[in-house]
mmCIF file of C-alpha atoms in Angstrom:
data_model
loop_
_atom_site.group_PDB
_atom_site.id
_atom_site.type_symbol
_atom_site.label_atom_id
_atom_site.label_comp_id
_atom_site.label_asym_id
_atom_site.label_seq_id
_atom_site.Cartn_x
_atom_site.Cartn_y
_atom_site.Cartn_z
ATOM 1 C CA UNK A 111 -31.152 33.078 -36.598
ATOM 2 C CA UNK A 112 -30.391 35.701 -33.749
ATOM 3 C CA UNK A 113 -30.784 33.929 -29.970
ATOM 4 C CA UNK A 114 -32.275 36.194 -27.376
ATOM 5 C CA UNK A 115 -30.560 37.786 -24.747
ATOM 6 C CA UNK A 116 -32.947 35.217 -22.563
ATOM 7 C CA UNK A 117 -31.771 32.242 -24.764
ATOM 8 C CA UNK A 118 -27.881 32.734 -24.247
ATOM 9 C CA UNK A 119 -28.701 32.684 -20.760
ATOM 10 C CA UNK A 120 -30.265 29.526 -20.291
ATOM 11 C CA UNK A 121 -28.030 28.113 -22.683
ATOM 12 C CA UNK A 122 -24.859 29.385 -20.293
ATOM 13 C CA UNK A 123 -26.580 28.417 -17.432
ATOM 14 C CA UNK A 124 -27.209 24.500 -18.470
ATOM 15 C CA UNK A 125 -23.609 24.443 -19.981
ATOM 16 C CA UNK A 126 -22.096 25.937 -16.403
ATOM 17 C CA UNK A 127 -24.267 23.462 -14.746
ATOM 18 C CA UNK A 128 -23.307 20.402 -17.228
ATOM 19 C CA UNK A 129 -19.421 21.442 -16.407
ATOM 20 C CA UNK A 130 -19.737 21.248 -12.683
ATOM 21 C CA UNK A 131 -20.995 18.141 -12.910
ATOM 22 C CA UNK A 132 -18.852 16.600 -15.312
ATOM 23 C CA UNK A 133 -15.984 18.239 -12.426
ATOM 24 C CA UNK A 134 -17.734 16.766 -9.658
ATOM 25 C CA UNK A 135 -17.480 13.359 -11.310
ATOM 26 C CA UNK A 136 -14.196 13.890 -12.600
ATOM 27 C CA UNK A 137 -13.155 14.590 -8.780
ATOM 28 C CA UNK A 138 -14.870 11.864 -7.284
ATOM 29 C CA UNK A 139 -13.730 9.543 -9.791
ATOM 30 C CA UNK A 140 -9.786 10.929 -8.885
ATOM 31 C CA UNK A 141 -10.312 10.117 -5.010
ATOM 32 C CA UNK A 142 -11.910 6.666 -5.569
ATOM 33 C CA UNK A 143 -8.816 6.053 -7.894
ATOM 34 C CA UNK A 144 -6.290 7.387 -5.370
ATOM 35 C CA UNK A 145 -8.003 5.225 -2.572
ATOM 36 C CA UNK A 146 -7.896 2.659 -5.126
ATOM 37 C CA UNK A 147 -4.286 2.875 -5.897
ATOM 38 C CA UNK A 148 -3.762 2.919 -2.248
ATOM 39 C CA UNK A 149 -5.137 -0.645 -1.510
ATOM 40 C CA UNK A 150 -3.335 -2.207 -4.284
ATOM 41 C CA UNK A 151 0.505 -0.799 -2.691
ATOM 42 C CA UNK A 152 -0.618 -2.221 0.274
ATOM 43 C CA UNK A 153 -1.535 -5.157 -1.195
ATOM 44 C CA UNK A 154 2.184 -5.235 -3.352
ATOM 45 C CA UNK A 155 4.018 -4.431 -0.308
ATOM 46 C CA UNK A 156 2.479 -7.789 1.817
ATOM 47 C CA UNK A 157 3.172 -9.772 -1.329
ATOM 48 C CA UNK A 158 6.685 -8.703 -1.230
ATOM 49 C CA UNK A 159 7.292 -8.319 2.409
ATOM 50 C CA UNK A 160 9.588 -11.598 2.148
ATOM 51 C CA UNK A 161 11.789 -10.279 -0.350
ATOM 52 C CA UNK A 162 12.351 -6.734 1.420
ATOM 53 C CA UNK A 163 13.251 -8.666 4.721
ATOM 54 C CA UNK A 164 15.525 -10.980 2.540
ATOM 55 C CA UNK A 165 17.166 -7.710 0.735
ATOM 56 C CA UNK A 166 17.551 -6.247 4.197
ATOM 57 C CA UNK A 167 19.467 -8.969 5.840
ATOM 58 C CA UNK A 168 22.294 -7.591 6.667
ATOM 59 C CA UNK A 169 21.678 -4.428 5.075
ATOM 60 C CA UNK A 170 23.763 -2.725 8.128
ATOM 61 C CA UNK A 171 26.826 -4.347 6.677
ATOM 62 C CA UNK A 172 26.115 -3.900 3.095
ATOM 63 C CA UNK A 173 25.680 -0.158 3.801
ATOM 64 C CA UNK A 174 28.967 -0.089 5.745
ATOM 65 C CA UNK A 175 30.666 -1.878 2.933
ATOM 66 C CA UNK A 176 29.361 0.067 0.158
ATOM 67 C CA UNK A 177 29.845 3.661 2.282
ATOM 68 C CA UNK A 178 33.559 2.347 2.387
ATOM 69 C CA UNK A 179 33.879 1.640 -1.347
ATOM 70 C CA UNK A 180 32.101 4.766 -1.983
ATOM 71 C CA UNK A 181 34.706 6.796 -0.078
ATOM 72 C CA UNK A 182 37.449 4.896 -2.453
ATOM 73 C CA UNK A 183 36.078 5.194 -5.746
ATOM 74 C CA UNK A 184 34.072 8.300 -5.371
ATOM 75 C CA UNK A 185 35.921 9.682 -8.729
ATOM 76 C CA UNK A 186 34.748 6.700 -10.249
ATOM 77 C CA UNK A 187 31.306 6.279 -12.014
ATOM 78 C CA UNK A 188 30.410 2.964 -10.712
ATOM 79 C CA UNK A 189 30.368 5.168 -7.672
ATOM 80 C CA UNK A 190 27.551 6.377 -8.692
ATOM 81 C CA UNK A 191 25.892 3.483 -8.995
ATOM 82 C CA UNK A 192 27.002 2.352 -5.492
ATOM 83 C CA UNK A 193 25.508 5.598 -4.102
ATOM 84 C CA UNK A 194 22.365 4.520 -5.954
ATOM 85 C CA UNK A 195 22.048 0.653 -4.193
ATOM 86 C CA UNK A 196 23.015 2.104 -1.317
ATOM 87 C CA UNK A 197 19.975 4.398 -1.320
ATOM 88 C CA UNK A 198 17.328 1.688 -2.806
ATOM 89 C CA UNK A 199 19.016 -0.652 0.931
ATOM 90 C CA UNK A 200 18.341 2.296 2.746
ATOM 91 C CA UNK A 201 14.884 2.688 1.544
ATOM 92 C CA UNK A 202 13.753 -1.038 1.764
ATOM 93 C CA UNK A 203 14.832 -1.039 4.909
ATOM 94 C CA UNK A 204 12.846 1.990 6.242
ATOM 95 C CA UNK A 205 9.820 0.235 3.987
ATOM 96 C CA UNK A 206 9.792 -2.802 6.364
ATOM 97 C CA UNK A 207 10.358 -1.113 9.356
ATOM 98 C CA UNK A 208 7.479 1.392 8.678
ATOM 99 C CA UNK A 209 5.590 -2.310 7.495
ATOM 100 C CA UNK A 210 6.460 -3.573 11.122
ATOM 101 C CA UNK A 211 5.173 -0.954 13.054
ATOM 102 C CA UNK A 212 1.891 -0.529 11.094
ATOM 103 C CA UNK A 213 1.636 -4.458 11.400
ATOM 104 C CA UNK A 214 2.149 -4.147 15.025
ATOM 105 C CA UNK A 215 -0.680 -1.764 15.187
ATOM 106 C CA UNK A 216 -2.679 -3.958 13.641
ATOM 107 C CA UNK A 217 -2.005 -6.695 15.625
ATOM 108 C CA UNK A 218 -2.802 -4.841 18.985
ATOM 109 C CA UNK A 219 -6.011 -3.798 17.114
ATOM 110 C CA UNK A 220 -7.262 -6.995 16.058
ATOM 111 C CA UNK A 221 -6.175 -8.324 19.858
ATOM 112 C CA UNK A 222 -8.225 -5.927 21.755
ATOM 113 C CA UNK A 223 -11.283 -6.135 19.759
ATOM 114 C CA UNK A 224 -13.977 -8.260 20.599
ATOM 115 C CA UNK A 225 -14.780 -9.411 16.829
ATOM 116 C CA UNK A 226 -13.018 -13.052 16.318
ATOM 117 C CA UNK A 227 -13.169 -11.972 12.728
ATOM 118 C CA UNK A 228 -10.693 -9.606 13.136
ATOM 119 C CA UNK A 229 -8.382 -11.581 15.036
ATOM 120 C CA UNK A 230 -8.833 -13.979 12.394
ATOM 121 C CA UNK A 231 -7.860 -11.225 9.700
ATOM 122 C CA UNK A 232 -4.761 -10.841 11.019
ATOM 123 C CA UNK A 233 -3.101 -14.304 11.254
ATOM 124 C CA UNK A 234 -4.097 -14.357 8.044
ATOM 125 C CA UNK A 235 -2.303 -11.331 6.618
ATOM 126 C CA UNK A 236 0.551 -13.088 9.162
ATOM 127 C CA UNK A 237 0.583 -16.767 7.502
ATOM 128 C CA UNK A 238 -0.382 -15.476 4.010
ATOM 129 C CA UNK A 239 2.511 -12.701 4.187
ATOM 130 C CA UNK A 240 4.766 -12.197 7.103
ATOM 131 C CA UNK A 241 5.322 -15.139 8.326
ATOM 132 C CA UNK A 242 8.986 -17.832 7.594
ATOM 133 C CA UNK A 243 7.123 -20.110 6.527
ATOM 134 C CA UNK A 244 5.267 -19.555 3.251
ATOM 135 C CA UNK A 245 1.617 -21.198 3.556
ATOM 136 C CA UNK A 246 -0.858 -21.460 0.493
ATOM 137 C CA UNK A 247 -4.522 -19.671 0.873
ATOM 138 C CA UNK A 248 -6.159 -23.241 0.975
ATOM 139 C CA UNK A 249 -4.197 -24.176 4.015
ATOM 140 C CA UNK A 250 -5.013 -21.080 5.914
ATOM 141 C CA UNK A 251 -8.737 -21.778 5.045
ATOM 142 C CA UNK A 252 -8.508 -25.141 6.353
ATOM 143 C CA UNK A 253 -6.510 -24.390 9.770
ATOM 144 C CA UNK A 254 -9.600 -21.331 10.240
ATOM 145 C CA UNK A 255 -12.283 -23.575 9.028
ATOM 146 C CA UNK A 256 -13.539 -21.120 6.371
ATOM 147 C CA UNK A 257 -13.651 -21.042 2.555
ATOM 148 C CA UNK A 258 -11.245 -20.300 0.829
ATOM 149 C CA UNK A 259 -12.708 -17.036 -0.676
ATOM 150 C CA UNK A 260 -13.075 -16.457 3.342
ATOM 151 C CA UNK A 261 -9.553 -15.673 3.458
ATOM 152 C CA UNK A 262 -9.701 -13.322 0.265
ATOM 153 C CA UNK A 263 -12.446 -11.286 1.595
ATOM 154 C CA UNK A 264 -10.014 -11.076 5.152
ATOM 155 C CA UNK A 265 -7.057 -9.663 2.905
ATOM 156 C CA UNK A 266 -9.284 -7.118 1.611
ATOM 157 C CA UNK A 267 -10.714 -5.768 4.546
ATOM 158 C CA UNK A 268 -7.163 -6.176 6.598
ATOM 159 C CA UNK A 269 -5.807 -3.947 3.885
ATOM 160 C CA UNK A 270 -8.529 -1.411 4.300
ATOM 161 C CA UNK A 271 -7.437 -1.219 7.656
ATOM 162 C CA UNK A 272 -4.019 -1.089 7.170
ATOM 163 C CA UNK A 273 -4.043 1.671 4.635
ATOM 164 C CA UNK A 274 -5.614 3.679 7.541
ATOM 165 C CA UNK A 275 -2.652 3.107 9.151
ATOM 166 C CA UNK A 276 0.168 3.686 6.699
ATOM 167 C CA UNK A 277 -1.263 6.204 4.611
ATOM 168 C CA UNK A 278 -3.737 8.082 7.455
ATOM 169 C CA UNK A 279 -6.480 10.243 6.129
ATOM 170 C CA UNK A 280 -5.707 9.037 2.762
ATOM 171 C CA UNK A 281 -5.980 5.855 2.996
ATOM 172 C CA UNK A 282 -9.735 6.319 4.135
ATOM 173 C CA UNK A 283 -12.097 5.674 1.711
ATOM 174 C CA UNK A 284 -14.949 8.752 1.908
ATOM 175 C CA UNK A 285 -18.055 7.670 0.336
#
């Protein structure tokens, strides 16, 4: 069987069009991932918050004391492995501060807006997360007089925001 000239054409044609589509969904697919992906760091960096401010106290020292020892036993190959906790210190500790300041955004944010809602969002992200004080979802709930999936639903959407503000244009979600 011999296919027309005509017949390759529309055959090309629905295959080219079949492709861009299958792109097009590939792509979109990619960026809802990525925005995905996005949410869920932000939602593993509030869960460990507390244990990146308790590996950073006194990081100041530690670095000082592990520069010094560094120095020393440069020859040796532990030093390699000092070099390499004095990196991962260095790193946490530009992690919270970057944390703080987008917090501190956030805060101002949820402050100036008119939307009780969102100042609610925040003390939650605050007593769920940041705070000394450890406090259980439940207890939150009860001290805002909402549900307990109430103070889910905040997290998400406080999270949304504050991808915004850590990651900027890609932590916006284009739909």
């Amino acid at each position: 069987m011999q296919l027309t000239e005509q017949q390759l054409k529309i055959i090309t044609d629905v295959a080219s069009q079949n492709a861009i589509k299958a792109y097009l969904e590939y792509s979109e697919k990619q960026v809802q991932e990525k925005h995905d992906r996005r949410l869920r760091n932000i939602k593993l960096l509030l869960r460990n918050y507390r244990k990146f401010v308790k590996h950073c106290e006194d990081v100041k020292t530690d670095i000082t004391e592990l520069k010094e020892k560094f120095e020393i036993d440069y020859l040796d190959t532990d030093g390699f492995k000092i070099q390499s906790v004095l990196r991962s210190k260095k790193r946490t500790l530009t992690m919270v501060e970057y944390i703080n300041k987008s917090l501190k955004v956030y805060k101002t944010m949820c402050d100036e807006s008119d939307d009780t809602e969102d100042i609610r969002r925040y003390k939650v992200v605050y007593d769920l997360y940041i705070s000394k004080e450890k406090i259980l979802a439940k207890d939150i709930a009860a001290r805002h007089s909402v549900h307990h999936r109430t103070i889910y639903k905040d997290i998400d959407s406080a999270c949304k925001t504050l991808a915004v503000l850590m990651f900027g244009v890609d932590g916006v979600e284009f739909k």
